[in-house]
PDB file of C-alpha atoms in Angstrom:
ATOM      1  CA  UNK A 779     123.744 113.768  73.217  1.00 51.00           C
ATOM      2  CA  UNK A 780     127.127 114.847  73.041  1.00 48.00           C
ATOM      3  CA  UNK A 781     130.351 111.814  74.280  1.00 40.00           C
ATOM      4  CA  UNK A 782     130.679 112.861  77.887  1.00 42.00           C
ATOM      5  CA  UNK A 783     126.669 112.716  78.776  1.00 37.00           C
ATOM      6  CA  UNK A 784     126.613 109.593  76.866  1.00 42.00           C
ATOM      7  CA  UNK A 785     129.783 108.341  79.298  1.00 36.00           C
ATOM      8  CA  UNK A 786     127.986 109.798  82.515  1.00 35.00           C
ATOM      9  CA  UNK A 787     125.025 107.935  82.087  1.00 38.00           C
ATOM     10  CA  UNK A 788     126.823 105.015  81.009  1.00 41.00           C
ATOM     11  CA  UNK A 789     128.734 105.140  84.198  1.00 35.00           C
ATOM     12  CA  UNK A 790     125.462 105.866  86.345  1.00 34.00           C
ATOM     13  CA  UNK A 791     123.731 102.573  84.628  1.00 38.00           C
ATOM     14  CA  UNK A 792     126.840 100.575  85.831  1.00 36.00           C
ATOM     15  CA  UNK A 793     126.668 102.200  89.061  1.00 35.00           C
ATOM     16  CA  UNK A 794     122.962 101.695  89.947  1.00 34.00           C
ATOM     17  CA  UNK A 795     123.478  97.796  88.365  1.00 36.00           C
ATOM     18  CA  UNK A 796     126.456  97.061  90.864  1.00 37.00           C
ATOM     19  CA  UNK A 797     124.738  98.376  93.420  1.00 38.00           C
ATOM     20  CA  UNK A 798     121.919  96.371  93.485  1.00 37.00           C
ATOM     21  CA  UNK A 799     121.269  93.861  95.350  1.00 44.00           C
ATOM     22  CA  UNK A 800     121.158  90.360  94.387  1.00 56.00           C
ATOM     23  CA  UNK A 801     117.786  88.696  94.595  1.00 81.00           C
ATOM     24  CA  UNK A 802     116.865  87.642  97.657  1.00 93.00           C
ATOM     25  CA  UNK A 803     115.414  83.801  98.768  1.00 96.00           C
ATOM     26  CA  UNK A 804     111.816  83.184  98.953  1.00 96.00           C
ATOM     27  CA  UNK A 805     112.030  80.576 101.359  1.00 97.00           C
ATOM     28  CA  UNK A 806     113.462  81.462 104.963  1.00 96.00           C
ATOM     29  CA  UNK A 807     117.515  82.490 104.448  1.00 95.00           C
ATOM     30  CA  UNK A 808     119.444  81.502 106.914  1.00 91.00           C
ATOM     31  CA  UNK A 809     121.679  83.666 108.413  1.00 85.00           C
ATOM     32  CA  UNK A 810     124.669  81.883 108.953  1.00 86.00           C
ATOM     33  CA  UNK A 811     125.313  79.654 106.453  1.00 86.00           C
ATOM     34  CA  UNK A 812     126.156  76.315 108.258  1.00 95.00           C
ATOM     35  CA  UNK A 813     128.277  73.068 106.153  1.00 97.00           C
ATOM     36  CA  UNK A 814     124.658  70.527 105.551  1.00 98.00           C
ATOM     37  CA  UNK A 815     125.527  67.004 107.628  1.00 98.00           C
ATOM     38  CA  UNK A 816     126.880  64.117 105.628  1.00 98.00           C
ATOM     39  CA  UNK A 817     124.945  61.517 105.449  1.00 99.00           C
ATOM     40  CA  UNK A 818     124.929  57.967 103.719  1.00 99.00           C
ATOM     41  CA  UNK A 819     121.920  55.516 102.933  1.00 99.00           C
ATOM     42  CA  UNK A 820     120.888  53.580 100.374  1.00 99.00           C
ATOM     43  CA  UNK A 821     118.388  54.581  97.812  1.00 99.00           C
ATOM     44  CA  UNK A 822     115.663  53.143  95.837  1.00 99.00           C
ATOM     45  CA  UNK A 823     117.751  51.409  93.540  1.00 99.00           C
ATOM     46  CA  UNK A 824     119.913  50.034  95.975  1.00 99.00           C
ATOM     47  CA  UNK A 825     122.583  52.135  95.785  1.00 99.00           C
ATOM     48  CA  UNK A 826     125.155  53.752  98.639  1.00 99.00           C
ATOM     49  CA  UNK A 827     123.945  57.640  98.046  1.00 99.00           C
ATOM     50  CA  UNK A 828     126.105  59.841 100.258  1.00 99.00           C
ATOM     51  CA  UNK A 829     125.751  63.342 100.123  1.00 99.00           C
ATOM     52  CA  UNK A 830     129.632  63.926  99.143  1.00 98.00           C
ATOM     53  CA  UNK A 831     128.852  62.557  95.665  1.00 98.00           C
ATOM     54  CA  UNK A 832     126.714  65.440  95.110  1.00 98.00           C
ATOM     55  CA  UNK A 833     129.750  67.901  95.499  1.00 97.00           C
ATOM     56  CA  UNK A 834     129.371  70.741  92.651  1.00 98.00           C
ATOM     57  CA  UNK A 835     125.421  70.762  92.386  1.00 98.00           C
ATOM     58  CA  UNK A 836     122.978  72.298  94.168  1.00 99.00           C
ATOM     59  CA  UNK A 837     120.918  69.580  96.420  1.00 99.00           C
ATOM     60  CA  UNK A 838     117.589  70.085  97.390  1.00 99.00           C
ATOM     61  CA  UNK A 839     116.687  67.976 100.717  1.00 99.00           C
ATOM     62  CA  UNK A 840     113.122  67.011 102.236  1.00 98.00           C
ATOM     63  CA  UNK A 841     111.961  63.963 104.574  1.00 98.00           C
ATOM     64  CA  UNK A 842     109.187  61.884 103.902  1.00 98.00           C
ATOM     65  CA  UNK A 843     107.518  58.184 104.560  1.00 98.00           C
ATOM     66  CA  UNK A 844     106.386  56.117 102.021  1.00 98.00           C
ATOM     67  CA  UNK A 845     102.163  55.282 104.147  1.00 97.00           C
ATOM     68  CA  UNK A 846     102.418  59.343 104.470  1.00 96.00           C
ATOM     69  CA  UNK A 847      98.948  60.245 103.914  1.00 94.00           C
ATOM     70  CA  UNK A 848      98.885  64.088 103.512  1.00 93.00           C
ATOM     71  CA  UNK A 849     101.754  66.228 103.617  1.00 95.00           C
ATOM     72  CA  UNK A 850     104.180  63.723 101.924  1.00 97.00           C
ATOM     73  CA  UNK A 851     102.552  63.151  98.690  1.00 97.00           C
ATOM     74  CA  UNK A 852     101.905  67.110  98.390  1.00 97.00           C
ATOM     75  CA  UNK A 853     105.824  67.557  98.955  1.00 98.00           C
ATOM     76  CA  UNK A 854     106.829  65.375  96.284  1.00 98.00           C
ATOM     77  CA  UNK A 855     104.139  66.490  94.061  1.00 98.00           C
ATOM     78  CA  UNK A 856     105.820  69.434  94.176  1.00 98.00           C
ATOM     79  CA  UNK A 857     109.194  68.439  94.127  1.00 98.00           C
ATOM     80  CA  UNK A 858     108.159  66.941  90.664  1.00 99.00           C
ATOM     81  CA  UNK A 859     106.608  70.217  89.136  1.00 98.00           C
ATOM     82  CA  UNK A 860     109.938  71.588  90.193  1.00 99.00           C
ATOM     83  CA  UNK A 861     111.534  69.368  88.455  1.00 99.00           C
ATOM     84  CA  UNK A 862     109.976  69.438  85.702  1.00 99.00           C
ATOM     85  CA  UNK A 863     110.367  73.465  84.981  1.00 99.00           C
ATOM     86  CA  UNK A 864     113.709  73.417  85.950  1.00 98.00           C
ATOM     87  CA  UNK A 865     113.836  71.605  82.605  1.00 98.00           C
ATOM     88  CA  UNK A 866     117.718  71.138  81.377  1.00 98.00           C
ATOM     89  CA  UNK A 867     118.615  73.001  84.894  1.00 98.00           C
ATOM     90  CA  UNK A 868     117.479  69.789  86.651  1.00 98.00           C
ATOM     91  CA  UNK A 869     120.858  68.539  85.095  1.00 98.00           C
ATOM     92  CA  UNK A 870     122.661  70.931  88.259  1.00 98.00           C
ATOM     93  CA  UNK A 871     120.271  69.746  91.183  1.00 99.00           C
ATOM     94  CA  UNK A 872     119.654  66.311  93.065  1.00 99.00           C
ATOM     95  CA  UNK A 873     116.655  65.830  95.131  1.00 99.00           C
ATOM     96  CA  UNK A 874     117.077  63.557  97.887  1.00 99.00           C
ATOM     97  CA  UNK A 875     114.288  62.396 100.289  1.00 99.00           C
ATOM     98  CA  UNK A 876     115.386  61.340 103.500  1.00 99.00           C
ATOM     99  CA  UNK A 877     112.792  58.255 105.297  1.00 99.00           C
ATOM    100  CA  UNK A 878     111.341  59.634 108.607  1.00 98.00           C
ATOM    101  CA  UNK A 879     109.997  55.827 108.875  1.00 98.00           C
ATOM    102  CA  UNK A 880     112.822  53.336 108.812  1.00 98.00           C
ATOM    103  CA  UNK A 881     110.373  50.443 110.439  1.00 97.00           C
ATOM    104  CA  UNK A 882     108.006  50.594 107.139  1.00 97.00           C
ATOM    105  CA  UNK A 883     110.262  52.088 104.365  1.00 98.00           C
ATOM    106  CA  UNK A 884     112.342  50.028 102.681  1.00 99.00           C
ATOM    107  CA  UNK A 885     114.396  50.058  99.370  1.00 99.00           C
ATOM    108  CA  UNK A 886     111.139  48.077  97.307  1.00 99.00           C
ATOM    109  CA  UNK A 887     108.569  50.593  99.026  1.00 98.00           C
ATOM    110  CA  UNK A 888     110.809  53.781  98.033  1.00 99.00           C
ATOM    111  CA  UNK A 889     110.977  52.342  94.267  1.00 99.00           C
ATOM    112  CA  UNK A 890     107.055  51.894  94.760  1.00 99.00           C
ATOM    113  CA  UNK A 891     106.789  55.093  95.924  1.00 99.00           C
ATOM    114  CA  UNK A 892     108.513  56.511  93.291  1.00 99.00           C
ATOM    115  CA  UNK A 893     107.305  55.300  90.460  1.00 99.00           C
ATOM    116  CA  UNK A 894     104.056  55.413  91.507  1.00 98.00           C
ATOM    117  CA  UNK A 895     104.770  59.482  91.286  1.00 98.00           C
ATOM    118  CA  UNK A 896     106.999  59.878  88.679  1.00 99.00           C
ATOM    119  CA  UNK A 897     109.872  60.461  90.795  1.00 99.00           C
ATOM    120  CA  UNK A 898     111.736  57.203  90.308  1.00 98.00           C
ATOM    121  CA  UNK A 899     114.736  59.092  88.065  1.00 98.00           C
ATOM    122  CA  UNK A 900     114.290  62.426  89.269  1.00 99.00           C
ATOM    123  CA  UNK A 901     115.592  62.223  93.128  1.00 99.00           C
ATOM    124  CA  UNK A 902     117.305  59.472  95.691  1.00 99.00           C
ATOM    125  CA  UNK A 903     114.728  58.662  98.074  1.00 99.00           C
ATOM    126  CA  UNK A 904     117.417  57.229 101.111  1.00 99.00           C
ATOM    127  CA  UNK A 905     116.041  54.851 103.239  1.00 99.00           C
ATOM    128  CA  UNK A 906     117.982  53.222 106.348  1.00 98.00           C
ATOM    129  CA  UNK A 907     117.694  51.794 110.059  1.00 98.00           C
ATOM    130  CA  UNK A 908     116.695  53.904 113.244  1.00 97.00           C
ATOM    131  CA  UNK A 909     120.366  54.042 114.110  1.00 98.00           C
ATOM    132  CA  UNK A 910     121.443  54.973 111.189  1.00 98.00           C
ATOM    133  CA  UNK A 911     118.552  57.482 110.106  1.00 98.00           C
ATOM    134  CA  UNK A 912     118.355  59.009 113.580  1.00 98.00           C
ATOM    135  CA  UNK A 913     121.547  61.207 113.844  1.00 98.00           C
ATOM    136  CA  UNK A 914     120.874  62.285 110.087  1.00 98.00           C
ATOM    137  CA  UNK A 915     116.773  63.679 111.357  1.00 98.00           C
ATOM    138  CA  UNK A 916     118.674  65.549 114.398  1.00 98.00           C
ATOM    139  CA  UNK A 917     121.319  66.972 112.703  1.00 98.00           C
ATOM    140  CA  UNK A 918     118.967  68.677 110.314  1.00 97.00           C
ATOM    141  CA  UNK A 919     116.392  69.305 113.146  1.00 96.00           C
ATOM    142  CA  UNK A 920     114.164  66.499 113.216  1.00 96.00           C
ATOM    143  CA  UNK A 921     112.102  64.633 115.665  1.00 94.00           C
ATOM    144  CA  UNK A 922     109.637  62.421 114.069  1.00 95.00           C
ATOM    145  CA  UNK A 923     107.093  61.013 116.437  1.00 93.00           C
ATOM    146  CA  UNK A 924     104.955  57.702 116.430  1.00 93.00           C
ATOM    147  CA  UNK A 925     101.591  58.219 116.716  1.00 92.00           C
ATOM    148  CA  UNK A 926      99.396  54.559 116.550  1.00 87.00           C
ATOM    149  CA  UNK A 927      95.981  54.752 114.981  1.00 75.00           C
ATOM    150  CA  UNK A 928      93.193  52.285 114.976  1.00 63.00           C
ATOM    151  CA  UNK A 929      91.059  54.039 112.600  1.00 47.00           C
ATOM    152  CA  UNK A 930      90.593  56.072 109.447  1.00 46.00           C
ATOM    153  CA  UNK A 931      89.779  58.861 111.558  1.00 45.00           C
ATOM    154  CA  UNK A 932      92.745  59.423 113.122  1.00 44.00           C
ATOM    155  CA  UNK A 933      94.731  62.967 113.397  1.00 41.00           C
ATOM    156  CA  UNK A 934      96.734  63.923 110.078  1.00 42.00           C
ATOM    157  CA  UNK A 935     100.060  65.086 110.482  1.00 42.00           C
ATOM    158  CA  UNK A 936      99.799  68.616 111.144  1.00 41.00           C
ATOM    159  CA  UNK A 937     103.748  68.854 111.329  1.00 40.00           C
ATOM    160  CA  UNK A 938     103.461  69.604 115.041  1.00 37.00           C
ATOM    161  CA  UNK A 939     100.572  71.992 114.527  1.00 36.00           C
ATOM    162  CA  UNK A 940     102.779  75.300 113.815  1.00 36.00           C
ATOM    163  CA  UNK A 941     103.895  75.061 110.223  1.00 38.00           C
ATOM    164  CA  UNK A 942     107.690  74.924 111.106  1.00 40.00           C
ATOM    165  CA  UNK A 943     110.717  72.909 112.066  1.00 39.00           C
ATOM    166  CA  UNK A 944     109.812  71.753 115.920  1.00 37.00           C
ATOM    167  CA  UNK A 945     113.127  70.258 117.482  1.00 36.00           C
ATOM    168  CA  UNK A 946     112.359  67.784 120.723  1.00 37.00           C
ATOM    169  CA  UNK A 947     110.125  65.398 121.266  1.00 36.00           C
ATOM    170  CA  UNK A 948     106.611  67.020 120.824  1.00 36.00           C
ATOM    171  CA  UNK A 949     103.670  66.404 123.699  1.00 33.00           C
ATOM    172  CA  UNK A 950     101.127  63.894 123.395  1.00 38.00           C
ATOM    173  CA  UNK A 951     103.552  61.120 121.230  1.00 44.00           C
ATOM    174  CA  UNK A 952     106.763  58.740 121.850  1.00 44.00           C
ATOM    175  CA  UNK A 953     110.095  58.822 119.609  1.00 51.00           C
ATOM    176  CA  UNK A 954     110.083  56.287 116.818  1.00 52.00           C
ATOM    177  CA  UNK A 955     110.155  52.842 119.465  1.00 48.00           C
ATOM    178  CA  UNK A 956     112.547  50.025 117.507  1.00 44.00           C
ATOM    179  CA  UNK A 957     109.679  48.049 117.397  1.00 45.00           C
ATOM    180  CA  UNK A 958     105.762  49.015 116.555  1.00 49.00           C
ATOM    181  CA  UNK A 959     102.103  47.847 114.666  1.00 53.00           C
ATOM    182  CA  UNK A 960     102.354  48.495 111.186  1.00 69.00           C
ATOM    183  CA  UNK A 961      99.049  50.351 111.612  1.00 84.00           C
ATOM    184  CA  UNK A 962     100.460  53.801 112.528  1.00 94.00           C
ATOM    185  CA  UNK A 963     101.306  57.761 111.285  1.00 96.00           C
ATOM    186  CA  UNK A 964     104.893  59.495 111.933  1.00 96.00           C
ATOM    187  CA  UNK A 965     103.828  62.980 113.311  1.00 94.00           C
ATOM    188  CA  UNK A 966     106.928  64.700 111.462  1.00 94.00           C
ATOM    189  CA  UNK A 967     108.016  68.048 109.520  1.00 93.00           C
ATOM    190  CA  UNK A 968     108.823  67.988 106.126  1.00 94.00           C
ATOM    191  CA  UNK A 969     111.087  71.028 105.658  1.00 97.00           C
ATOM    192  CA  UNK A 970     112.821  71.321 102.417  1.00 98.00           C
ATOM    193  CA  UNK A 971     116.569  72.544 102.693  1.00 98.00           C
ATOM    194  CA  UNK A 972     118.355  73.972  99.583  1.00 99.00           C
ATOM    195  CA  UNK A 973     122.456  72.811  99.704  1.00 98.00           C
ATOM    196  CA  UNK A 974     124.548  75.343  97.544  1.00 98.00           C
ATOM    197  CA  UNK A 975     127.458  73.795  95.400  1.00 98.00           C
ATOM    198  CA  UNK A 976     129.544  74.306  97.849  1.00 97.00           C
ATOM    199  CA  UNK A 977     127.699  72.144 100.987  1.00 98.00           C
ATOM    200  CA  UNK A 978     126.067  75.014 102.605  1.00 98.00           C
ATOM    201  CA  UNK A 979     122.404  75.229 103.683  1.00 98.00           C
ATOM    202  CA  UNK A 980     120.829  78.098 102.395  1.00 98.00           C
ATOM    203  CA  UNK A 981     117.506  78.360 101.841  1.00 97.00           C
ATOM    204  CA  UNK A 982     115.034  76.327 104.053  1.00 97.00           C
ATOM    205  CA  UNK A 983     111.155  75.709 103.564  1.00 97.00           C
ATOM    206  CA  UNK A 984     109.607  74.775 106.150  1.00 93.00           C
ATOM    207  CA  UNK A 985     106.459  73.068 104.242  1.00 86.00           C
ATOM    208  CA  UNK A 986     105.931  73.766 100.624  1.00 90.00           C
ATOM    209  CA  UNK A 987     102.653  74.023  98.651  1.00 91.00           C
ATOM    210  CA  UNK A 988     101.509  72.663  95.453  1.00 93.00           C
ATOM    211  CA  UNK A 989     102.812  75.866  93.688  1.00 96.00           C
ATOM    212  CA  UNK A 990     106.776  74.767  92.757  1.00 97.00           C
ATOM    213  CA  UNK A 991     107.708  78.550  91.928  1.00 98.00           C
ATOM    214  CA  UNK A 992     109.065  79.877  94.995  1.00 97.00           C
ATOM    215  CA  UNK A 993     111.118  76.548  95.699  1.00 98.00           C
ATOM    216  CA  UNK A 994     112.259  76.562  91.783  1.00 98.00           C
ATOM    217  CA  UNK A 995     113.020  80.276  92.274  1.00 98.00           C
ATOM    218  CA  UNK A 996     115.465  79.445  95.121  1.00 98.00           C
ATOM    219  CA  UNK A 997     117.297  77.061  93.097  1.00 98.00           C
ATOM    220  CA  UNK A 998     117.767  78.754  90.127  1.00 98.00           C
ATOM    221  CA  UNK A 999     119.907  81.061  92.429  1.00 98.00           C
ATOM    222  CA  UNK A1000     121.343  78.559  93.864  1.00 98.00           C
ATOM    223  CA  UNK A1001     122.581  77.567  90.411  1.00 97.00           C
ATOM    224  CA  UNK A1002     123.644  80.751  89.020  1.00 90.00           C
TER     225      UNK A1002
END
């Protein structure tokens, strides 16, 4: 191969590297790139967690209740796995779970929580009152709904039956009243939304399962 095939293909490697596209989300990209809400609660520990201290890393944002039978423990299951391959990448992230229950939840049932799943140093879990947990669910298109329950058999949450973020108040339950039994479930999604470095959402999943790749995929580009 004389010098100026071994410079055209050079330059034709370069070209068809450039011109490649980067690699694209797995979860749902959204188009227009919007600044994530503030927000500011208190987290397991106690602490003010706002999410202006996480300026610079990538922030990875779900909502859950602590008496969450189902779809909860799955999320932070994997949320954990996550985690855990992201290995010294974790270092870049913070997980935050926002409470969908402010009645129940409290800063002693979100270190329970935790530590019951090995989550207790891995993520804020930010729990508040209705008025100030309310704007922070509608801002990032949330409307969980009471729904009481007498009995064991009573309807999971099927995160209003399609899958996806449902904005409004769904048929067949209330809003959250500001005062209720203790025996009851919050009919809510649990979409996870990836923050880049710079504030902006994303990357959004509108339910994860147990299998952490795609959602550790979408962070590692975050990262980079």
């Amino acid at each position: 191969m004389n010098l100026q095939t071994g410079l055209f293909l050079a330059l034709v490697l370069i070209s068809v590297v450039s011109c490649s596209g980067p690699d694209s989300f797995q979860g749902t990209e959204l188009d227009s790139p919007d600044v994530a809400p503030p927000f500011r609660l208190v987290n397991q520990f106690g602490d003010s967690v706002g999410l202006s201290d996480m300026a610079g890393k990538v922030v990875v944002l779900t909502f859950l209740y602590t008496n969450c039978p189902d779809i909860c423990p799955l999320t932070t299951e994997t949320l954990r796995r996550a985690h855990t391959i992201l290995g010294n990448d974790s270092n870049q992230i913070e997980m935050v779970a926002i409470s969908v229950d402010p009645q129940r939840d409290s800063v002693e049932s979100a270190y329970q929580y935790s530590d019951e799943r090995d989550m207790l140093n891995r993520w804020h879990y930010l729990v508040g009152n209705e008025e100030q947990l309310e704007p922070i669910w509608k801002s990032y298109w949330l409307d969980p709904i009471q729904e009481t329950t007498n009995s064991a058999d009573a309807p999971l949450n099927d995160e209003h039956g399609d899958g996806g973020i449902a904005p409004g108040t769904g048929a067949g339950g209330s809003a959250l009243p500001r005062s209720a039994p203790d025996s009851y479930l919050v009919n809510h999604t649990a979409p996870v939304f990836l923050i880049d470095r710079r504030g902006y959402r994303r990357s959004l999943f509108s339910s994860l399962s147990l299998d952490p790749q795609p959602l550790v995929h979408d962070i590692r580009l975050l990262i980079e």
